[in-house]
Short mmCIF file of C-alpha atoms and ligand atoms in Angstrom, two decimals:
data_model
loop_
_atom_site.label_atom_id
_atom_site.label_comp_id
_atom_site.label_asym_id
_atom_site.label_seq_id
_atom_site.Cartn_x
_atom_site.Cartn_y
_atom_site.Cartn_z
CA UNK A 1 -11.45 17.05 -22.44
CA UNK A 2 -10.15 18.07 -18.74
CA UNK A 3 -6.51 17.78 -18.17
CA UNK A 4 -4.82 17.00 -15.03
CA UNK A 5 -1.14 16.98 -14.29
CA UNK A 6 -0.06 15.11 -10.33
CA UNK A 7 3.70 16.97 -10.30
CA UNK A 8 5.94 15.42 -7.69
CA UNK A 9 10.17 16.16 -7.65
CA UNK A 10 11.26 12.34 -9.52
CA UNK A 11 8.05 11.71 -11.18
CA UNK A 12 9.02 8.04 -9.82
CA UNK A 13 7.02 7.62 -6.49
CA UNK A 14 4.40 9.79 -5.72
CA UNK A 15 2.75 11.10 -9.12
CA UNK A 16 3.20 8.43 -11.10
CA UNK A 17 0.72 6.84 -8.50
CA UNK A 18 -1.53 9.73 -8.44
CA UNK A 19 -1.65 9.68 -12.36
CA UNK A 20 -2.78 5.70 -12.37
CA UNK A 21 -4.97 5.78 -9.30
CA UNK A 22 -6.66 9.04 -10.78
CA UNK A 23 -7.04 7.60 -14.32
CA UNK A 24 -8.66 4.37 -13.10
CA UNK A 25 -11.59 6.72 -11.40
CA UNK A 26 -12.24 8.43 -14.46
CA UNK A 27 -13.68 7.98 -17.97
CA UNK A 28 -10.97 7.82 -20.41
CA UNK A 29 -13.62 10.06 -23.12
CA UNK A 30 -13.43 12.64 -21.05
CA UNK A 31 -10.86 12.93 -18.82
CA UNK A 32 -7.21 12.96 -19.53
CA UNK A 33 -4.33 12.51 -16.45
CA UNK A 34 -0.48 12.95 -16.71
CA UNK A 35 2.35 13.39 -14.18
CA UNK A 36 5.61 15.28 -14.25
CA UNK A 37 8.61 15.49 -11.89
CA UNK A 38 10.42 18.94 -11.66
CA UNK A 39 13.52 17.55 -11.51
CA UNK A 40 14.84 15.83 -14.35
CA UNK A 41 16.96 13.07 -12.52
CA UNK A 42 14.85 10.07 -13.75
CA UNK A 43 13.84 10.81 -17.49
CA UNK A 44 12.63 8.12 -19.54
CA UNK A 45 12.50 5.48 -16.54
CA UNK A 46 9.74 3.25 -15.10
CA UNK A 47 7.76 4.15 -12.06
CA UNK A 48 9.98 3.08 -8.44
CA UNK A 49 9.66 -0.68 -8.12
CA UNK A 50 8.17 -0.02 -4.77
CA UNK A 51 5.43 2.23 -6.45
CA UNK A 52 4.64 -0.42 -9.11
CA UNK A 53 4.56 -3.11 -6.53
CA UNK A 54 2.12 -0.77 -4.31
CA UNK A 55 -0.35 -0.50 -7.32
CA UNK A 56 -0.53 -3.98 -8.01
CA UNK A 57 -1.54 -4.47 -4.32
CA UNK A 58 -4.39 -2.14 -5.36
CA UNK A 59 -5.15 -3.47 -8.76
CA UNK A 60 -3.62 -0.63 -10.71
CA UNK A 61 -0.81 -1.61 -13.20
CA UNK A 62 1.51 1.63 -13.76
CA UNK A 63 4.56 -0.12 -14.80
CA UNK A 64 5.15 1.03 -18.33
CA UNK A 65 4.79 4.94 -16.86
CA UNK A 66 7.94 6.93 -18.13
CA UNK A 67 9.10 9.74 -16.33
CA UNK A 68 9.58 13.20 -17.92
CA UNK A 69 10.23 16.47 -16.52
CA UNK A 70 7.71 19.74 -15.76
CA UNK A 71 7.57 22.06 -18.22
CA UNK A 72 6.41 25.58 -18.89
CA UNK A 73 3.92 24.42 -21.51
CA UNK A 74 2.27 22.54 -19.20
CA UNK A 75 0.66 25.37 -17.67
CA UNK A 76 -1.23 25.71 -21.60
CA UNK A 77 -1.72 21.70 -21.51
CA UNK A 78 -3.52 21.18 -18.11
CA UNK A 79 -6.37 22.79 -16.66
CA UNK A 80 -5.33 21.23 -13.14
CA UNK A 81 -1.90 20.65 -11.84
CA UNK A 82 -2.04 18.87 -8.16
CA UNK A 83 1.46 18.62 -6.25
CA UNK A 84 2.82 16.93 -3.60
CA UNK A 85 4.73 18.97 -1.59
CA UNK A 86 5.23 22.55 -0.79
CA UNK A 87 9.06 21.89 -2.52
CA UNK A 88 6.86 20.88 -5.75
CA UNK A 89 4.76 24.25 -5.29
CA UNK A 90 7.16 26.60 -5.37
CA UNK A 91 9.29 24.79 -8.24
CA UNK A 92 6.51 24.99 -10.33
CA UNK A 93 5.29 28.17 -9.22
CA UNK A 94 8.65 29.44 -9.84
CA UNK A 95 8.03 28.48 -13.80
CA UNK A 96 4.40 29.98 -13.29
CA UNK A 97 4.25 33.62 -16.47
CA UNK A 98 0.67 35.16 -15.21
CA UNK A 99 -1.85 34.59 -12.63
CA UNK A 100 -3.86 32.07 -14.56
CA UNK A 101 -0.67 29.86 -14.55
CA UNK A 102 -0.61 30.20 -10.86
CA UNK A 103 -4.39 29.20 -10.20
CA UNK A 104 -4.35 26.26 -11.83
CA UNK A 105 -1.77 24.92 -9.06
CA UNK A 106 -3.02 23.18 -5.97
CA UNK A 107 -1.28 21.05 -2.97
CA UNK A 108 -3.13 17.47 -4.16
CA UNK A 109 -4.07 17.00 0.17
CA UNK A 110 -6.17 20.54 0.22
CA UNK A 111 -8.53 18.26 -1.71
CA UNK A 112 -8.79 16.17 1.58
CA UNK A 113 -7.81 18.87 4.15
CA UNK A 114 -8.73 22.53 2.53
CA UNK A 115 -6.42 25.31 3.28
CA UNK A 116 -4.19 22.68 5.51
CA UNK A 117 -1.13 22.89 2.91
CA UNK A 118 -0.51 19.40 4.10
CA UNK A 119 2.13 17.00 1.90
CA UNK A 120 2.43 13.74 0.73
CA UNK A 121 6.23 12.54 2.25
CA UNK A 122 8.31 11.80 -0.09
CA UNK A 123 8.77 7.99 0.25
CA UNK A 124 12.05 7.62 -2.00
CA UNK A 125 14.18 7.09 1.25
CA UNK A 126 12.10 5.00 3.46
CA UNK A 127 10.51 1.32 3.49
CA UNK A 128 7.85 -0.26 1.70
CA UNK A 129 5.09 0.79 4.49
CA UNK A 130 6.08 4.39 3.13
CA UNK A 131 4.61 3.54 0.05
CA UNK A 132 1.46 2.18 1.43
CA UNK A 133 0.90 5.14 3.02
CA UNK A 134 1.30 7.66 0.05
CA UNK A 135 -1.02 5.23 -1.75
CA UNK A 136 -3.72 5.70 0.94
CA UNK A 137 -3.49 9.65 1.09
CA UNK A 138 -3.42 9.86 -2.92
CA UNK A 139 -6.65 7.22 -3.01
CA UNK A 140 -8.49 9.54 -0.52
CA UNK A 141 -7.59 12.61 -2.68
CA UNK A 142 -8.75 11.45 -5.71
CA UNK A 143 -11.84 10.11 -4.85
CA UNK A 144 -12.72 13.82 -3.59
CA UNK A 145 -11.19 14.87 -7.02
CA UNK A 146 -13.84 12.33 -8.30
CA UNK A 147 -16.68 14.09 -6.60
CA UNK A 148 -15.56 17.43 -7.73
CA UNK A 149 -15.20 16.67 -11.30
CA UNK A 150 -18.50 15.01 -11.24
CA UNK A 151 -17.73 12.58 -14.51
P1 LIG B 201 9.09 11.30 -6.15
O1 LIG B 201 10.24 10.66 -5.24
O2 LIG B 201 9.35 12.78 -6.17
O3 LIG B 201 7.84 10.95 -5.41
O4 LIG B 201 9.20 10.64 -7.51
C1 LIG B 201 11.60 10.86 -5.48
C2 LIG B 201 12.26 10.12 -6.41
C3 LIG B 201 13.62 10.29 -6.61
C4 LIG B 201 14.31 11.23 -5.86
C5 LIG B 201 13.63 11.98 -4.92
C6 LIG B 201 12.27 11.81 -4.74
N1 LIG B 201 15.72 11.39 -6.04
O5 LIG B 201 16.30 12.19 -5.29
O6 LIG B 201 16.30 10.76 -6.92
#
């Protein structure tokens, strides 16, 4: 089995999205995905309405997603973990214990744009077209995931 982890700061918006659009390119048999927020504001709930509604547009049904927070043990869990932000990197590079920790952590966009250290916005204050957009730039990065995990 590889694990993946998509880490954003709710674990509402932007991950949860990354987890179901990832999943639904991958063989279940093989390939496990999660997500995680490093804050722990939104524990226990449902993806953002806007998020769910965004997936259905796209065929993917994330709605009964539950949010939990990062957590050290994740490092042992996941053999990948894929942020958002550069806010996301350093909060879970900040919970990183050895260099093997730190190498499994990667800016999700350098799949698109290597070495770039480009971000998927946080949508959480904006409109719907917000949404769309994250949706786009995780779909692009996980189809390159795709071709790099060769399934
Ligand atoms: P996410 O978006 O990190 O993509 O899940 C956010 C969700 C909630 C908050 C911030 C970002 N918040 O401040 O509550």
């Amino acid at each position: 089995m590889i694990n993946i982890l998509m880490v954003c700061l709710g674990n509402i918006c932007r991950s949860p999205l990354a987890e179901g659009i990832l999943q639904s390119k991958l063989p279940k048999e093989k390939f496990y995905v999660d997500s995680a927020g490093t804050a722990n504001y939104h524990t226990g709930n449902k993806p953002d309405i806007r998020s769910i509604e965004v997936a259905i547009r796209h065929g993917l049904n994330i709605s009964s997603l539950k949010a939990r927070q990062f957590k050290v043990s994740d490092f042992d869990a996941f053999d990948f973990i894929y942020v958002m932000d550069k806010s996301n990197l350093e909060n879970v590079l900040k919970l990183s214990r050895n260099s093997k920790d730190k190498t499994k952590v990667s800016l999700i966009l350098n799949e698109i744009t290597p070495n770039e250290n480009l971000e998927v916005p946080d949508p959480y204050y904006g409109g719907d077209n917000g949404f769309e957009n994250v949706y786009k730039m995780l779909d692009e990065a996980c189809d390159k995931l795709v071709k790099k995990l060769n399934p």
